[in-house]
XYZ file of C-alpha atoms in Angstrom:
499
model
C 0.000 0.000 0.000
C 1.590 3.270 -1.177
C 0.720 5.880 1.445
C 2.603 8.554 -0.505
C 0.118 8.199 -3.343
C -2.851 8.399 -0.988
C -1.504 11.583 0.606
C -0.833 13.033 -2.843
C -4.412 12.262 -3.874
C -5.754 14.015 -0.778
C -3.523 17.030 -1.390
C -4.659 17.234 -5.032
C -8.272 17.170 -3.929
C -7.756 20.004 -1.465
C -5.885 22.014 -4.067
C -8.568 21.449 -6.706
C -11.516 22.291 -4.474
C -9.654 25.171 -2.904
C -8.966 26.692 -6.291
C -12.589 26.183 -7.270
C -13.852 27.766 -4.046
C -11.622 30.807 -3.967
C -10.845 31.616 -7.555
C -12.381 34.867 -8.754
C -15.703 33.839 -10.179
C -19.404 34.635 -10.254
C -21.175 36.742 -7.666
C -22.387 34.506 -4.856
C -26.014 35.196 -3.932
C -27.152 33.692 -0.633
C -30.573 32.982 0.798
C -32.066 31.810 4.069
C -33.976 28.599 4.601
C -37.564 29.692 3.976
C -39.675 30.035 0.839
C -39.540 33.793 0.369
C -35.778 33.997 0.746
C -35.268 31.190 -1.787
C -37.493 33.031 -4.294
C -35.813 36.404 -3.781
C -32.381 34.793 -4.064
C -33.409 33.305 -7.407
C -34.836 36.629 -8.616
C -31.576 38.410 -7.767
C -29.453 35.669 -9.362
C -31.464 35.554 -12.584
C -31.533 39.363 -12.800
C -27.737 39.447 -12.657
C -27.411 36.628 -15.166
C -29.856 38.392 -17.492
C -27.475 41.347 -17.625
C -24.515 39.156 -18.476
C -23.115 39.104 -14.932
C -22.116 35.588 -13.768
C -23.969 34.750 -10.562
C -24.597 31.624 -8.483
C -27.394 31.113 -5.971
C -26.179 29.441 -2.776
C -29.599 28.634 -1.444
C -30.890 27.793 2.000
C -27.710 28.549 3.935
C -29.429 28.861 7.311
C -30.293 31.637 9.712
C -29.188 35.257 9.964
C -26.017 34.458 11.906
C -24.719 32.073 9.245
C -25.507 34.496 6.401
C -23.819 37.352 8.277
C -20.695 35.232 8.734
C -20.810 34.195 5.087
C -20.812 37.862 4.044
C -17.971 38.692 6.400
C -15.800 35.821 5.102
C -16.573 36.478 1.436
C -18.344 33.143 0.971
C -21.291 35.119 -0.420
C -21.528 38.643 -1.817
C -25.164 39.579 -1.157
C -28.487 38.187 -0.029
C -32.083 39.380 0.607
C -32.593 40.635 4.148
C -35.021 42.758 6.147
C -34.331 46.106 7.788
C -35.696 45.082 11.190
C -33.498 41.998 11.205
C -30.434 44.029 10.268
C -31.092 46.598 13.003
C -31.907 44.244 15.865
C -30.221 40.963 15.008
C -27.023 42.086 13.248
C -26.392 45.588 14.620
C -28.052 45.033 18.034
C -29.794 48.417 17.853
C -33.365 49.684 18.025
C -35.563 51.872 15.861
C -36.514 52.126 12.185
C -33.603 54.009 10.576
C -33.515 55.256 7.000
C -31.341 53.431 4.481
C -28.700 56.174 4.773
C -28.572 55.764 8.553
C -28.479 51.999 8.180
C -25.567 52.218 5.761
C -23.690 54.507 8.153
C -24.086 51.868 10.872
C -23.035 49.057 8.516
C -19.989 50.840 7.066
C -17.533 49.676 9.817
C -18.465 46.101 8.902
C -17.753 46.780 5.196
C -21.409 46.065 4.386
C -24.228 48.106 2.875
C -27.912 47.838 1.982
C -29.457 48.781 -1.350
C -32.436 48.081 -3.605
C -35.505 48.287 -1.328
C -37.767 45.729 -2.987
C -41.070 47.342 -2.016
C -42.686 45.226 0.715
C -42.647 44.927 4.491
C -42.579 41.312 5.727
C -43.106 41.585 9.455
C -43.118 38.844 12.035
C -46.513 38.076 13.544
C -48.242 35.503 15.752
C -51.210 33.530 14.443
C -53.767 31.067 15.801
C -56.484 29.000 14.077
C -59.801 30.796 13.552
C -61.594 28.330 15.820
C -59.115 28.906 18.681
C -59.313 32.682 18.268
C -63.115 32.622 18.384
C -63.258 30.259 21.346
C -60.790 32.245 23.480
C -61.533 35.723 22.119
C -57.998 36.262 20.812
C -57.468 39.273 18.560
C -54.332 40.947 19.956
C -51.024 39.604 21.261
C -51.849 41.057 24.674
C -54.910 38.750 24.775
C -52.444 35.889 25.269
C -51.997 37.007 28.877
C -55.525 35.838 29.692
C -55.702 32.713 31.915
C -57.665 30.864 29.227
C -54.759 31.234 26.805
C -52.192 29.659 29.143
C -52.908 26.160 27.801
C -52.119 27.053 24.186
C -49.485 24.822 22.578
C -46.734 26.850 20.939
C -44.973 25.918 17.693
C -42.350 28.620 17.159
C -39.520 28.505 14.623
C -35.973 27.894 15.819
C -34.698 31.271 14.654
C -37.626 33.177 16.197
C -36.838 31.523 19.530
C -33.267 32.862 19.422
C -33.514 36.264 17.753
C -33.075 39.570 19.562
C -36.373 40.673 18.000
C -37.984 37.273 18.589
C -39.719 35.318 21.292
C -37.628 36.146 24.415
C -37.967 39.908 23.932
C -41.607 39.640 22.789
C -42.486 37.522 25.819
C -40.858 40.071 28.137
C -42.547 43.050 26.424
C -46.023 41.520 26.685
C -45.349 39.630 29.946
C -46.579 36.397 28.423
C -46.934 33.415 30.788
C -45.729 30.583 28.532
C -42.897 28.189 29.353
C -40.021 27.938 26.831
C -41.404 25.945 23.869
C -39.633 23.458 21.641
C -38.530 24.716 18.211
C -40.434 23.802 15.045
C -39.232 24.296 11.475
C -41.183 27.128 9.853
C -42.006 24.979 6.831
C -43.737 22.409 9.066
C -45.633 24.842 11.306
C -48.728 25.259 9.128
C -49.297 21.517 8.817
C -48.765 21.167 12.569
C -51.564 23.735 13.101
C -53.833 22.011 10.598
C -53.292 18.656 12.332
C -54.094 20.193 15.731
C -50.629 19.573 17.165
C -49.952 23.254 17.996
C -52.188 26.297 18.498
C -49.882 29.316 18.176
C -47.161 29.842 15.564
C -44.948 32.663 14.364
C -45.518 33.668 10.748
C -44.338 36.160 8.183
C -46.935 38.673 7.003
C -46.361 37.627 3.371
C -46.892 33.904 4.023
C -49.173 32.386 1.393
C -50.800 29.855 3.715
C -52.420 32.230 6.224
C -55.741 32.379 4.390
C -55.590 28.783 3.153
C -55.275 27.481 6.735
C -57.816 29.998 8.126
C -55.482 31.590 10.655
C -56.094 34.774 12.624
C -53.081 37.082 12.772
C -52.897 38.668 16.233
C -52.529 42.444 16.277
C -49.191 43.702 17.632
C -50.940 46.211 19.913
C -47.735 47.273 21.702
C -45.970 47.795 18.338
C -43.144 45.514 19.398
C -42.005 44.452 15.940
C -40.054 46.986 13.857
C -40.507 47.367 10.117
C -39.051 44.554 8.062
C -38.635 46.207 4.685
C -37.042 43.815 2.197
C -33.660 45.015 0.919
C -30.448 43.505 -0.395
C -27.605 43.288 2.120
C -24.222 43.138 0.400
C -20.499 43.559 0.752
C -19.423 47.159 0.212
C -17.580 46.304 -3.018
C -20.699 44.994 -4.801
C -22.221 47.303 -7.413
C -26.037 47.387 -6.922
C -26.696 49.185 -10.243
C -27.451 45.995 -12.264
C -30.227 45.235 -9.765
C -31.826 48.698 -9.832
C -34.810 47.500 -11.862
C -35.943 45.390 -8.867
C -36.316 48.466 -6.651
C -39.924 48.874 -5.506
C -41.133 46.190 -7.900
C -42.465 43.683 -5.350
C -45.324 44.798 -3.086
C -46.863 42.663 -0.324
C -49.604 41.249 -2.567
C -47.072 40.252 -5.225
C -44.814 38.569 -2.672
C -47.742 36.587 -1.288
C -48.588 35.408 -4.819
C -44.977 34.411 -5.479
C -44.873 32.432 -2.224
C -48.169 30.770 -3.178
C -46.755 29.598 -6.506
C -44.190 27.530 -4.587
C -46.128 26.484 -1.496
C -49.569 25.938 -3.023
C -48.973 25.357 -6.747
C -45.789 23.288 -6.433
C -43.590 25.365 -8.745
C -39.829 25.504 -8.307
C -38.104 28.592 -6.925
C -36.281 29.090 -10.224
C -39.478 28.838 -12.295
C -41.296 31.321 -10.053
C -38.438 33.801 -10.388
C -38.272 33.307 -14.145
C -42.014 33.888 -14.530
C -41.892 37.019 -12.361
C -39.011 38.545 -14.317
C -40.853 37.780 -17.534
C -43.806 39.787 -16.232
C -46.121 36.997 -15.080
C -46.465 37.123 -11.292
C -49.945 35.625 -11.149
C -50.116 32.139 -9.674
C -50.777 29.171 -11.904
C -54.170 28.382 -10.465
C -54.694 25.467 -12.826
C -51.698 23.667 -11.336
C -49.807 23.789 -14.620
C -46.614 24.641 -12.769
C -46.532 21.364 -10.825
C -43.920 18.903 -12.069
C -43.915 15.106 -11.891
C -41.594 13.375 -9.453
C -39.418 12.056 -12.300
C -39.027 15.601 -13.639
C -38.013 16.801 -10.192
C -35.655 13.877 -9.664
C -33.792 14.506 -12.917
C -34.097 18.287 -12.877
C -31.334 20.368 -14.531
C -29.451 20.606 -11.221
C -29.052 16.801 -10.955
C -25.565 16.614 -12.505
C -24.247 19.556 -10.464
C -25.573 18.126 -7.196
C -24.247 14.650 -8.022
C -20.734 15.970 -8.712
C -20.780 18.023 -5.504
C -21.982 15.047 -3.464
C -19.368 12.689 -4.894
C -16.579 15.226 -4.319
C -17.666 15.727 -0.706
C -17.786 11.979 -0.050
C -14.620 10.846 -1.793
C -12.577 13.954 -1.016
C -13.195 13.530 2.717
C -12.670 9.766 2.344
C -9.251 10.293 0.728
C -8.218 12.502 3.649
C -9.537 9.945 6.152
C -7.544 7.156 4.461
C -4.389 9.288 4.438
C -4.718 9.998 8.167
C -6.681 6.990 9.457
C -4.418 4.181 8.235
C -1.257 5.664 9.824
C -3.220 6.198 13.060
C -4.341 2.565 12.952
C -0.721 1.508 12.476
C 0.293 3.630 15.487
C -2.471 2.036 17.592
C -1.273 -1.437 16.545
C 2.455 -0.756 16.945
C 2.209 0.929 20.348
C -0.449 -0.840 22.364
C -0.595 1.855 25.017
C -1.697 4.333 22.375
C -4.512 2.097 21.116
C -7.028 2.915 23.839
C -6.693 6.722 23.715
C -6.571 6.791 19.896
C -9.594 4.569 19.333
C -11.439 6.359 22.113
C -10.758 9.769 20.591
C -11.976 8.861 17.097
C -14.936 7.082 18.678
C -15.975 10.250 20.512
C -16.008 12.135 17.193
C -18.723 9.761 15.955
C -20.986 10.719 18.863
C -21.052 14.451 18.059
C -24.273 15.432 16.240
C -23.469 16.457 12.663
C -25.067 19.914 12.831
C -23.265 20.645 16.103
C -19.942 19.578 14.585
C -20.534 21.736 11.503
C -21.379 24.729 13.703
C -18.114 24.303 15.636
C -16.117 23.926 12.414
C -17.695 27.071 10.909
C -16.582 28.978 13.998
C -13.068 27.504 13.805
C -12.399 28.029 10.076
C -14.364 31.274 9.849
C -16.371 30.372 6.742
C -19.214 28.239 5.439
C -19.198 25.903 2.459
C -17.011 23.035 1.326
C -14.106 23.403 3.776
C -15.966 22.828 7.094
C -18.111 20.196 5.338
C -15.103 18.189 4.119
C -13.404 18.465 7.519
C -16.558 17.261 9.258
C -16.988 14.285 6.936
C -13.288 13.463 7.284
C -13.645 13.326 11.081
C -16.697 11.055 10.847
C -14.862 8.696 8.479
C -11.879 8.177 10.776
C -13.296 5.634 13.252
C -13.999 2.656 10.927
C -10.704 3.174 9.078
C -8.543 3.482 12.208
C -10.321 0.601 13.941
C -10.162 -1.763 10.985
C -6.509 -0.970 10.282
C -5.700 -1.760 13.915
C -7.794 -4.955 13.833
C -6.460 -6.101 10.455
C -2.823 -5.805 11.532
C -3.511 -7.619 14.790
C -5.029 -10.529 12.829
C -1.858 -10.995 10.744
C 0.121 -13.929 12.138
C 3.195 -12.979 14.117
C 5.018 -15.861 12.454
C 4.598 -14.209 9.045
C 6.183 -11.020 10.352
C 9.067 -12.984 11.846
C 9.580 -14.805 8.557
C 9.755 -11.493 6.727
C 12.342 -10.171 9.172
C 14.400 -13.360 8.885
C 14.531 -12.825 5.124
C 16.301 -9.512 5.737
C 13.368 -7.071 5.548
C 13.396 -4.180 7.969
C 10.327 -3.748 10.244
C 9.165 -0.879 7.999
C 9.526 -3.040 4.876
C 7.760 -5.958 6.554
C 4.854 -3.658 7.425
C 4.655 -2.180 3.929
C 5.143 -5.275 1.792
C 3.777 -8.072 3.982
C 1.573 -7.067 6.916
C -0.430 -4.202 5.357
C -1.217 -6.169 2.161
C -2.423 -9.102 4.273
C -4.560 -6.740 6.402
C -5.907 -4.963 3.305
C -9.290 -6.792 3.119
C -10.116 -5.750 6.685
C -8.878 -2.213 6.059
C -10.971 -2.016 2.887
C -14.050 -3.097 4.843
C -13.493 -0.123 7.160
C -13.080 2.217 4.194
C -16.363 0.883 2.782
C -18.202 1.593 6.040
C -16.746 5.110 6.123
C -17.756 5.770 2.499
C -21.354 4.599 2.983
C -21.697 6.646 6.187
C -20.354 9.722 4.423
C -22.820 9.428 1.537
C -25.671 9.881 4.014
C -23.958 12.403 6.268
C -22.972 14.552 3.278
C -26.619 15.584 2.887
C -26.153 17.705 6.023
C -23.507 19.756 4.213
C -26.280 21.584 2.353
C -27.169 23.379 5.593
C -23.888 25.302 5.300
C -23.846 25.855 1.553
C -21.616 22.946 0.519
C -24.072 21.603 -2.055
C -24.894 17.995 -2.846
C -28.273 16.259 -2.869
C -28.936 17.685 0.583
C -29.853 20.963 -1.149
C -33.094 19.395 -2.304
C -33.836 17.959 1.119
C -33.251 21.315 2.822
C -35.399 23.136 0.240
C -38.148 20.555 0.687
C -38.081 21.007 4.451
C -38.425 24.762 4.010
C -41.785 24.373 2.243
C -42.774 20.945 3.639
C -42.595 19.484 0.123
C -42.227 15.720 0.450
C -41.465 15.159 -3.232
C -38.641 17.704 -3.092
C -37.193 15.908 -0.080
C -37.485 12.545 -1.836
C -35.810 14.001 -4.937
C -32.754 14.514 -2.735
C -33.067 11.429 -0.544
C -33.551 8.872 -3.341
C -30.340 9.646 -5.302
C -28.418 9.781 -2.004
C -29.695 6.315 -1.081
C -28.920 4.976 -4.576
C -25.413 6.442 -4.380
C -24.879 4.708 -1.016
C -25.954 1.371 -2.542
C -23.677 1.868 -5.550
C -20.722 2.723 -3.295
C -21.345 -0.367 -1.162
C -21.609 -2.575 -4.254
C -18.337 -1.249 -5.692
C -16.506 -1.860 -2.425
C -18.040 -5.348 -2.134
C -16.706 -6.174 -5.599
C -13.266 -4.801 -4.674
C -13.223 -6.878 -1.469
C -14.078 -10.050 -3.361
C -11.371 -9.375 -5.928
C -8.822 -8.836 -3.149
C -9.748 -12.031 -1.347
C -9.572 -14.053 -4.558
C -6.107 -12.670 -5.244
C -4.753 -13.599 -1.810
C -3.309 -17.056 -1.071
C -5.324 -19.310 1.229
C -3.994 -19.488 4.783
């Protein structure tokens, strides 16, 4: 086994992906993980492309904190945001400043806002019509009534954490509720319809408010600031090519655009394309809905497949380059075996999203780098363990025979013991590869691409077919990877002499 070649392969992968990630290229447009942000990100991207400016939409990157960090690191160049979020969540200030004031506050961060899109998408609280009528709920302050104390809350994860979200709202209104569990915004409406929760946070441009017969509670203390939609960008980005979007989307238009995705089943890209072509009205006849096969083999299939394969096999190459030497160390020095195997075992117990969050903080950026590092760490355990086990299973007499023939211990390891342990080592590599195919779907949460993009987008709008369009090719890829490794194992065992 030539470890020099393995290390060279890993280095080439890092060099290739690093060049791809950091070379001067198209403008990177980000978006958050909810319907409206996906649509606006597509509108911005297609507007730039329509003017001959290369642009890529890095969709569904997460919450405000992740997008802010992505801007600061240069991973993205701009994304749709809301003035109230910028003031309270990013700048930690109060009030409803003008765009000039906002830009003065953002200047030290090398950021700016531009292109007010024309609508105000405020946070709000909503309850089903039947619950509102039964308890007499019309204002947020009505939630302080004793009869409202039994309401079941289904609030989004970001709303529970934001400076302008639930903690501050609860304090302002002196609401009596205990801290609720978080619920993805895309699932909240179905949870209300199924009677699992009674009170949810919504956006005022949500398309499902009327469809699900919800009552939006009046913010009678005027807690929420204005959330005028704008584009937040790095200070070096020229907003001029996007000027035609200024003031073009009012609240009614945004609700219709959201409805095209959430109610009519259209894709984000198709909705943006139709809007820019001048047709914002929803396809009420359902003509925009695509079959599952069309969604499975959509134009992004090849791009997502390449990204997924690079994530899996790039991290696997790194894990082989590091894991096999660590397994050799654990076998050679028995005292090191326990701590080494224990350490790589602990890595497997860390939840993937938690690990990615830590890695984003450590490397200071989102995207492929923290994703590859995370997958590399998850792949270590089966490779280290199987290398250690495979070498232990090699007969000591064979090693002694090699030494008696004049081989040095290093040569005996390289030419005799490692080749004999190779089937066991390969089994560990196979386990690591199959695990990484599934875990790589989580990389989409931090903008690293792959089939997880479809799963994340489907979660945002509770679209089961969209989620399946990402899950099915991931599962097929895992089966293909396992089959290829099974064939390689059989070939190895046939080529080895019987004991």
